[in-house]
Amino acid sequence: QKEVEQNSGPLSVPEGAIASLNCTYSDRGSQSFFWYRQYSGKSPELIMSIYSNGDKEDGRFTAQLNKASQYVSLLIRDSQPSDSATYLCAVNRAGTALIFGKGTTLSVSS
Amino acid sequence: GAVVSQHPSRVICKSGTSVKIECRSLDFQATTMFWYRQFPKQSLMLMATSNEGSKATYEQGVEKDKFLINHASLTLSTLTVTSAHPEDSSFYICSARDSLSPYNEQFFGPGTRLTVL
């Protein structure tokens, strides 16, 4: 069974610190990897996508992918209280539905 | 770009009635849309995959006769919850995949909160 695993948290970091969120997946054929942010009571919002090994940076966010280790991570630099949310890792193969992890809750304290 | 809308955002209905939820991709074409359900403090659960012009594919345990899906155009999919009961109360969220994008990105609508009395 294809699975995506995330530590449920909560992960607590002080404002200004780096938050590190991790995700592992079981399907070696996975081709696309995504991080979504979901605020309480809202729908998920796509914040990062990555398709090849290495790092991808977008503003304060950096996604890291290691296909050999079946591992994808999200780093949030200079964390802000507004970053407090649940972060969902999702993976898929071409043409298939996303498989989501259960999410990691991040709490950034001011 | 990549905006997905859902209507209504919130609905309260009596037990036994049917509720239709619309999902639209506003600025892209989506041959494939997905319907999810999320109960409080739980993870997203994929209910079905909706393909334009063909029958939806339902996940195991999801009753296709209760959750009717129609994907009649490249920008619109509808989910009808038939004979709704209180246990169907949940947050229903659709997502759409851009048909022309090679990256398999899915964009979510804002969700519909259904309360069945």
PDB file of C-alpha atoms in Angstrom:
ATOM      1  CA  GLN A   1       0.000   0.000   0.000  1.00  0.00           C
ATOM      2  CA  LYS A   2       1.351   3.375  -0.996  1.00  0.00           C
ATOM      3  CA  GLU A   3       1.939   5.561   2.029  1.00  0.00           C
ATOM      4  CA  VAL A   4       3.204   8.957   2.968  1.00  0.00           C
ATOM      5  CA  GLU A   5       4.433   9.366   6.522  1.00  0.00           C
ATOM      6  CA  GLN A   6       4.771  12.568   8.493  1.00  0.00           C
ATOM      7  CA  ASN A   7       5.373  13.286  12.149  1.00  0.00           C
ATOM      8  CA  SER A   8       2.074  14.685  13.406  1.00  0.00           C
ATOM      9  CA  GLY A   9       3.775  17.104  15.788  1.00  0.00           C
ATOM     10  CA  PRO A  10       3.081  19.610  17.077  1.00  0.00           C
ATOM     11  CA  LEU A  11       6.374  21.116  16.058  1.00  0.00           C
ATOM     12  CA  SER A  12       6.955  24.249  18.097  1.00  0.00           C
ATOM     13  CA  VAL A  13       9.535  26.859  17.079  1.00  0.00           C
ATOM     14  CA  PRO A  14      10.121  30.432  18.216  1.00  0.00           C
ATOM     15  CA  GLU A  15       9.565  33.299  15.838  1.00  0.00           C
ATOM     16  CA  GLY A  16      12.541  33.826  13.552  1.00  0.00           C
ATOM     17  CA  ALA A  17      13.790  30.245  13.809  1.00  0.00           C
ATOM     18  CA  ILE A  18      13.984  27.634  11.058  1.00  0.00           C
ATOM     19  CA  ALA A  19      11.191  25.085  11.006  1.00  0.00           C
ATOM     20  CA  SER A  20      12.054  21.706   9.477  1.00  0.00           C
ATOM     21  CA  LEU A  21       9.253  19.421   8.317  1.00  0.00           C
ATOM     22  CA  ASN A  22       9.930  15.918   7.108  1.00  0.00           C
ATOM     23  CA  CYS A  23       8.126  13.332   5.015  1.00  0.00           C
ATOM     24  CA  THR A  24       8.870   9.831   3.749  1.00  0.00           C
ATOM     25  CA  TYR A  25       7.030   7.911   1.068  1.00  0.00           C
ATOM     26  CA  SER A  26       6.832   4.263   0.146  1.00  0.00           C
ATOM     27  CA  ASP A  27       6.239   4.299  -3.626  1.00  0.00           C
ATOM     28  CA  ARG A  28       9.587   4.438  -5.427  1.00  0.00           C
ATOM     29  CA  GLY A  29       7.743   5.282  -8.634  1.00  0.00           C
ATOM     30  CA  SER A  30       6.553   8.614  -7.254  1.00  0.00           C
ATOM     31  CA  GLN A  31       7.383  11.458  -9.593  1.00  0.00           C
ATOM     32  CA  SER A  32       5.932  14.636  -8.132  1.00  0.00           C
ATOM     33  CA  PHE A  33       6.169  15.930  -4.591  1.00  0.00           C
ATOM     34  CA  PHE A  34       4.208  18.710  -3.002  1.00  0.00           C
ATOM     35  CA  TRP A  35       3.832  20.628   0.225  1.00  0.00           C
ATOM     36  CA  TYR A  36       0.473  22.099   1.100  1.00  0.00           C
ATOM     37  CA  ARG A  37      -0.353  24.403   3.988  1.00  0.00           C
ATOM     38  CA  GLN A  38      -3.739  24.104   5.670  1.00  0.00           C
ATOM     39  CA  TYR A  39      -5.008  26.586   8.204  1.00  0.00           C
ATOM     40  CA  SER A  40      -7.658  25.386  10.625  1.00  0.00           C
ATOM     41  CA  GLY A  41     -11.050  25.278   8.952  1.00  0.00           C
ATOM     42  CA  LYS A  42      -9.640  26.076   5.518  1.00  0.00           C
ATOM     43  CA  SER A  43      -8.724  24.029   2.468  1.00  0.00           C
ATOM     44  CA  PRO A  44      -5.114  23.152   1.583  1.00  0.00           C
ATOM     45  CA  GLU A  45      -2.992  25.672  -0.293  1.00  0.00           C
ATOM     46  CA  LEU A  46      -0.113  24.576  -2.522  1.00  0.00           C
ATOM     47  CA  ILE A  47       3.108  26.214  -1.360  1.00  0.00           C
ATOM     48  CA  MET A  48       5.889  24.145  -2.923  1.00  0.00           C
ATOM     49  CA  SER A  49       6.356  21.510  -5.589  1.00  0.00           C
ATOM     50  CA  ILE A  50       9.535  19.603  -6.424  1.00  0.00           C
ATOM     51  CA  TYR A  51      10.255  17.001  -9.060  1.00  0.00           C
ATOM     52  CA  SER A  52      13.997  16.298  -9.054  1.00  0.00           C
ATOM     53  CA  ASN A  53      16.592  15.530  -6.427  1.00  0.00           C
ATOM     54  CA  GLY A  54      18.089  18.469  -4.600  1.00  0.00           C
ATOM     55  CA  ASP A  55      16.818  21.728  -3.204  1.00  0.00           C
ATOM     56  CA  LYS A  56      14.240  24.159  -4.502  1.00  0.00           C
ATOM     57  CA  GLU A  57      13.907  27.566  -2.898  1.00  0.00           C
ATOM     58  CA  ASP A  58      10.989  29.983  -3.023  1.00  0.00           C
ATOM     59  CA  GLY A  59      11.215  32.926  -0.674  1.00  0.00           C
ATOM     60  CA  ARG A  60      11.446  31.650   2.893  1.00  0.00           C
ATOM     61  CA  PHE A  61      10.595  28.103   1.824  1.00  0.00           C
ATOM     62  CA  THR A  62      13.028  25.428   0.674  1.00  0.00           C
ATOM     63  CA  ALA A  63      11.914  21.977  -0.425  1.00  0.00           C
ATOM     64  CA  GLN A  64      14.461  19.168  -0.440  1.00  0.00           C
ATOM     65  CA  LEU A  65      14.048  15.866  -2.263  1.00  0.00           C
ATOM     66  CA  ASN A  66      16.098  12.693  -1.981  1.00  0.00           C
ATOM     67  CA  LYS A  67      14.566   9.964  -4.113  1.00  0.00           C
ATOM     68  CA  ALA A  68      17.140   7.355  -3.100  1.00  0.00           C
ATOM     69  CA  SER A  69      16.111   7.761   0.526  1.00  0.00           C
ATOM     70  CA  GLN A  70      12.447   8.381  -0.401  1.00  0.00           C
ATOM     71  CA  TYR A  71      12.517  11.513   1.657  1.00  0.00           C
ATOM     72  CA  VAL A  72      11.210  15.018   1.110  1.00  0.00           C
ATOM     73  CA  SER A  73      11.446  17.928   3.495  1.00  0.00           C
ATOM     74  CA  LEU A  74      10.344  21.529   3.821  1.00  0.00           C
ATOM     75  CA  LEU A  75      12.373  24.202   5.556  1.00  0.00           C
ATOM     76  CA  ILE A  76      10.779  27.463   6.605  1.00  0.00           C
ATOM     77  CA  ARG A  77      13.283  30.197   7.398  1.00  0.00           C
ATOM     78  CA  ASP A  78      12.539  33.159   9.643  1.00  0.00           C
ATOM     79  CA  SER A  79       9.360  31.478  10.874  1.00  0.00           C
ATOM     80  CA  GLN A  80       6.447  33.788  11.593  1.00  0.00           C
ATOM     81  CA  PRO A  81       3.355  33.237  13.758  1.00  0.00           C
ATOM     82  CA  SER A  82       1.346  33.343  10.520  1.00  0.00           C
ATOM     83  CA  ASP A  83       3.174  30.166   9.455  1.00  0.00           C
ATOM     84  CA  SER A  84       1.360  28.283  12.219  1.00  0.00           C
ATOM     85  CA  ALA A  85      -0.709  25.693  10.342  1.00  0.00           C
ATOM     86  CA  THR A  86      -0.778  22.045   9.356  1.00  0.00           C
ATOM     87  CA  TYR A  87       1.643  21.162   6.573  1.00  0.00           C
ATOM     88  CA  LEU A  88       0.657  18.305   4.290  1.00  0.00           C
ATOM     89  CA  CYS A  89       3.143  16.345   2.229  1.00  0.00           C
ATOM     90  CA  ALA A  90       1.738  14.800  -0.952  1.00  0.00           C
ATOM     91  CA  VAL A  91       3.216  12.632  -3.684  1.00  0.00           C
ATOM     92  CA  ASN A  92       1.979  11.040  -6.879  1.00  0.00           C
ATOM     93  CA  ARG A  93       2.824   9.390 -10.140  1.00  0.00           C
ATOM     94  CA  ALA A  94       1.822  10.990 -13.395  1.00  0.00           C
ATOM     95  CA  GLY A  95      -1.907  10.854 -13.957  1.00  0.00           C
ATOM     96  CA  THR A  96      -2.804   9.573 -10.513  1.00  0.00           C
ATOM     97  CA  ALA A  97      -4.371  11.146  -7.456  1.00  0.00           C
ATOM     98  CA  LEU A  98      -2.189  12.705  -4.809  1.00  0.00           C
ATOM     99  CA  ILE A  99      -1.420  10.586  -1.778  1.00  0.00           C
ATOM    100  CA  PHE A 100      -1.352  12.766   1.312  1.00  0.00           C
ATOM    101  CA  GLY A 101       0.378  12.346   4.614  1.00  0.00           C
ATOM    102  CA  LYS A 102      -1.614  13.102   7.727  1.00  0.00           C
ATOM    103  CA  GLY A 103       0.158  16.400   8.192  1.00  0.00           C
ATOM    104  CA  THR A 104       2.479  18.043  10.679  1.00  0.00           C
ATOM    105  CA  THR A 105       1.140  20.798  12.885  1.00  0.00           C
ATOM    106  CA  LEU A 106       3.533  23.725  13.180  1.00  0.00           C
ATOM    107  CA  SER A 107       3.243  26.285  15.963  1.00  0.00           C
ATOM    108  CA  VAL A 108       5.366  29.429  15.807  1.00  0.00           C
ATOM    109  CA  SER A 109       5.441  31.404  19.014  1.00  0.00           C
ATOM    110  CA  SER A 110       6.070  35.141  19.128  1.00  0.00           C
TER     111      SER A 110
ATOM    112  CA  GLY B   1      -3.870  31.750 -11.981  1.00  0.00           C
ATOM    113  CA  ALA B   2      -4.934  28.238 -10.932  1.00  0.00           C
ATOM    114  CA  VAL B   3      -8.077  29.260  -9.096  1.00  0.00           C
ATOM    115  CA  VAL B   4     -10.698  26.729  -8.096  1.00  0.00           C
ATOM    116  CA  SER B   5     -14.047  27.809  -6.749  1.00  0.00           C
ATOM    117  CA  GLN B   6     -16.667  25.875  -4.823  1.00  0.00           C
ATOM    118  CA  HIS B   7     -20.289  26.647  -4.192  1.00  0.00           C
ATOM    119  CA  PRO B   8     -21.868  26.803  -1.715  1.00  0.00           C
ATOM    120  CA  SER B   9     -19.270  27.481   0.956  1.00  0.00           C
ATOM    121  CA  ARG B  10     -21.608  26.396   3.702  1.00  0.00           C
ATOM    122  CA  VAL B  11     -24.890  24.511   3.722  1.00  0.00           C
ATOM    123  CA  ILE B  12     -27.225  23.363   6.454  1.00  0.00           C
ATOM    124  CA  CYS B  13     -29.924  20.891   5.505  1.00  0.00           C
ATOM    125  CA  LYS B  14     -32.415  18.528   7.022  1.00  0.00           C
ATOM    126  CA  SER B  15     -31.809  14.810   7.174  1.00  0.00           C
ATOM    127  CA  GLY B  16     -33.049  13.045   4.046  1.00  0.00           C
ATOM    128  CA  THR B  17     -32.528  15.919   1.650  1.00  0.00           C
ATOM    129  CA  SER B  18     -29.995  16.049  -1.184  1.00  0.00           C
ATOM    130  CA  VAL B  19     -27.254  18.625  -1.492  1.00  0.00           C
ATOM    131  CA  LYS B  20     -25.334  19.563  -4.625  1.00  0.00           C
ATOM    132  CA  ILE B  21     -21.846  21.041  -4.442  1.00  0.00           C
ATOM    133  CA  GLU B  22     -20.209  22.638  -7.482  1.00  0.00           C
ATOM    134  CA  CYS B  23     -16.496  22.784  -8.185  1.00  0.00           C
ATOM    135  CA  ARG B  24     -15.166  25.018 -10.956  1.00  0.00           C
ATOM    136  CA  SER B  25     -11.718  25.638 -12.354  1.00  0.00           C
ATOM    137  CA  LEU B  26     -11.823  29.330 -13.201  1.00  0.00           C
ATOM    138  CA  ASP B  27      -8.719  29.911 -15.307  1.00  0.00           C
ATOM    139  CA  PHE B  28      -7.648  26.498 -16.545  1.00  0.00           C
ATOM    140  CA  GLN B  29      -9.121  23.337 -17.955  1.00  0.00           C
ATOM    141  CA  ALA B  30      -9.342  20.307 -15.726  1.00  0.00           C
ATOM    142  CA  THR B  31     -10.038  16.910 -17.255  1.00  0.00           C
ATOM    143  CA  THR B  32      -9.579  15.463 -13.797  1.00  0.00           C
ATOM    144  CA  MET B  33     -11.006  16.717 -10.531  1.00  0.00           C
ATOM    145  CA  PHE B  34     -10.946  15.110  -7.127  1.00  0.00           C
ATOM    146  CA  TRP B  35     -13.365  15.123  -4.220  1.00  0.00           C
ATOM    147  CA  TYR B  36     -12.159  14.898  -0.635  1.00  0.00           C
ATOM    148  CA  ARG B  37     -13.843  14.824   2.740  1.00  0.00           C
ATOM    149  CA  GLN B  38     -12.280  15.961   5.975  1.00  0.00           C
ATOM    150  CA  PHE B  39     -13.685  15.422   9.454  1.00  0.00           C
ATOM    151  CA  PRO B  40     -12.540  17.706  12.310  1.00  0.00           C
ATOM    152  CA  LYS B  41      -8.906  17.215  13.280  1.00  0.00           C
ATOM    153  CA  GLN B  42      -8.522  14.401  10.760  1.00  0.00           C
ATOM    154  CA  SER B  43      -6.632  14.134   7.508  1.00  0.00           C
ATOM    155  CA  LEU B  44      -8.019  14.547   4.022  1.00  0.00           C
ATOM    156  CA  MET B  45      -9.785  11.492   2.672  1.00  0.00           C
ATOM    157  CA  LEU B  46     -10.038  11.026  -1.078  1.00  0.00           C
ATOM    158  CA  MET B  47     -13.593  10.077  -1.984  1.00  0.00           C
ATOM    159  CA  ALA B  48     -13.474   9.882  -5.768  1.00  0.00           C
ATOM    160  CA  THR B  49     -11.706  10.917  -8.935  1.00  0.00           C
ATOM    161  CA  SER B  50     -13.883  12.725 -11.429  1.00  0.00           C
ATOM    162  CA  ASN B  51     -12.995  12.515 -15.114  1.00  0.00           C
ATOM    163  CA  GLU B  52     -14.585  14.760 -17.694  1.00  0.00           C
ATOM    164  CA  GLY B  53     -16.980  12.848 -19.883  1.00  0.00           C
ATOM    165  CA  SER B  54     -16.714   9.543 -18.063  1.00  0.00           C
ATOM    166  CA  LYS B  55     -17.780   7.868 -14.851  1.00  0.00           C
ATOM    167  CA  ALA B  56     -16.099   8.788 -11.616  1.00  0.00           C
ATOM    168  CA  THR B  57     -13.787   6.375  -9.859  1.00  0.00           C
ATOM    169  CA  TYR B  58     -14.695   5.907  -6.216  1.00  0.00           C
ATOM    170  CA  GLU B  59     -12.373   4.959  -3.395  1.00  0.00           C
ATOM    171  CA  GLN B  60     -13.042   1.847  -1.399  1.00  0.00           C
ATOM    172  CA  GLY B  61     -15.819   2.336   1.117  1.00  0.00           C
ATOM    173  CA  VAL B  62     -17.392   5.327  -0.619  1.00  0.00           C
ATOM    174  CA  GLU B  63     -20.941   4.670  -1.789  1.00  0.00           C
ATOM    175  CA  LYS B  64     -21.271   5.766  -5.407  1.00  0.00           C
ATOM    176  CA  ASP B  65     -25.071   5.816  -5.210  1.00  0.00           C
ATOM    177  CA  LYS B  66     -24.956   8.164  -2.260  1.00  0.00           C
ATOM    178  CA  PHE B  67     -22.260  10.495  -3.554  1.00  0.00           C
ATOM    179  CA  LEU B  68     -23.158  11.224  -7.164  1.00  0.00           C
ATOM    180  CA  ILE B  69     -20.452  12.874  -9.235  1.00  0.00           C
ATOM    181  CA  ASN B  70     -20.910  14.532 -12.586  1.00  0.00           C
ATOM    182  CA  HIS B  71     -18.072  16.068 -14.605  1.00  0.00           C
ATOM    183  CA  ALA B  72     -19.855  17.358 -17.660  1.00  0.00           C
ATOM    184  CA  SER B  73     -17.333  19.959 -18.799  1.00  0.00           C
ATOM    185  CA  LEU B  74     -13.634  20.741 -18.547  1.00  0.00           C
ATOM    186  CA  THR B  75     -14.285  23.319 -15.849  1.00  0.00           C
ATOM    187  CA  LEU B  76     -17.115  21.925 -13.752  1.00  0.00           C
ATOM    188  CA  SER B  77     -17.614  18.910 -11.525  1.00  0.00           C
ATOM    189  CA  THR B  78     -20.524  18.443  -9.149  1.00  0.00           C
ATOM    190  CA  LEU B  79     -20.935  16.266  -6.081  1.00  0.00           C
ATOM    191  CA  THR B  80     -24.452  15.476  -4.935  1.00  0.00           C
ATOM    192  CA  VAL B  81     -24.906  14.025  -1.477  1.00  0.00           C
ATOM    193  CA  THR B  82     -28.176  12.154  -1.730  1.00  0.00           C
ATOM    194  CA  SER B  83     -30.442  11.516   1.252  1.00  0.00           C
ATOM    195  CA  ALA B  84     -27.991  13.215   3.570  1.00  0.00           C
ATOM    196  CA  HIS B  85     -27.762  12.108   7.189  1.00  0.00           C
ATOM    197  CA  PRO B  86     -26.025  13.699  10.189  1.00  0.00           C
ATOM    198  CA  GLU B  87     -23.018  11.403   9.750  1.00  0.00           C
ATOM    199  CA  ASP B  88     -22.461  13.004   6.327  1.00  0.00           C
ATOM    200  CA  SER B  89     -21.747  16.319   8.038  1.00  0.00           C
ATOM    201  CA  SER B  90     -18.200  17.167   7.046  1.00  0.00           C
ATOM    202  CA  PHE B  91     -15.925  19.518   5.130  1.00  0.00           C
ATOM    203  CA  TYR B  92     -16.032  18.616   1.437  1.00  0.00           C
ATOM    204  CA  ILE B  93     -13.161  19.875  -0.686  1.00  0.00           C
ATOM    205  CA  CYS B  94     -12.562  19.523  -4.395  1.00  0.00           C
ATOM    206  CA  SER B  95      -9.311  19.862  -6.256  1.00  0.00           C
ATOM    207  CA  ALA B  96      -8.521  20.192  -9.943  1.00  0.00           C
ATOM    208  CA  ARG B  97      -5.530  19.257 -12.002  1.00  0.00           C
ATOM    209  CA  ASP B  98      -4.454  21.541 -14.830  1.00  0.00           C
ATOM    210  CA  SER B  99      -4.796  19.430 -17.991  1.00  0.00           C
ATOM    211  CA  LEU B 100      -2.049  21.341 -19.787  1.00  0.00           C
ATOM    212  CA  SER B 101       0.488  21.259 -16.978  1.00  0.00           C
ATOM    213  CA  PRO B 102       3.106  18.478 -17.009  1.00  0.00           C
ATOM    214  CA  TYR B 103       3.646  18.809 -13.277  1.00  0.00           C
ATOM    215  CA  ASN B 104       0.547  17.077 -11.855  1.00  0.00           C
ATOM    216  CA  GLU B 105      -0.181  19.993  -9.571  1.00  0.00           C
ATOM    217  CA  GLN B 106      -3.567  19.951  -7.923  1.00  0.00           C
ATOM    218  CA  PHE B 107      -5.276  23.111  -6.755  1.00  0.00           C
ATOM    219  CA  PHE B 108      -7.926  23.039  -4.092  1.00  0.00           C
ATOM    220  CA  GLY B 109     -11.221  24.840  -3.871  1.00  0.00           C
ATOM    221  CA  PRO B 110     -12.095  26.643  -0.625  1.00  0.00           C
ATOM    222  CA  GLY B 111     -14.305  23.785   0.561  1.00  0.00           C
ATOM    223  CA  THR B 112     -17.951  23.337   1.472  1.00  0.00           C
ATOM    224  CA  ARG B 113     -18.968  22.811   5.069  1.00  0.00           C
ATOM    225  CA  LEU B 114     -22.035  20.577   5.185  1.00  0.00           C
ATOM    226  CA  THR B 115     -24.151  20.283   8.313  1.00  0.00           C
ATOM    227  CA  VAL B 116     -27.020  17.815   8.275  1.00  0.00           C
ATOM    228  CA  LEU B 117     -29.545  18.266  11.064  1.00  0.00           C
TER     229      LEU B 117
END
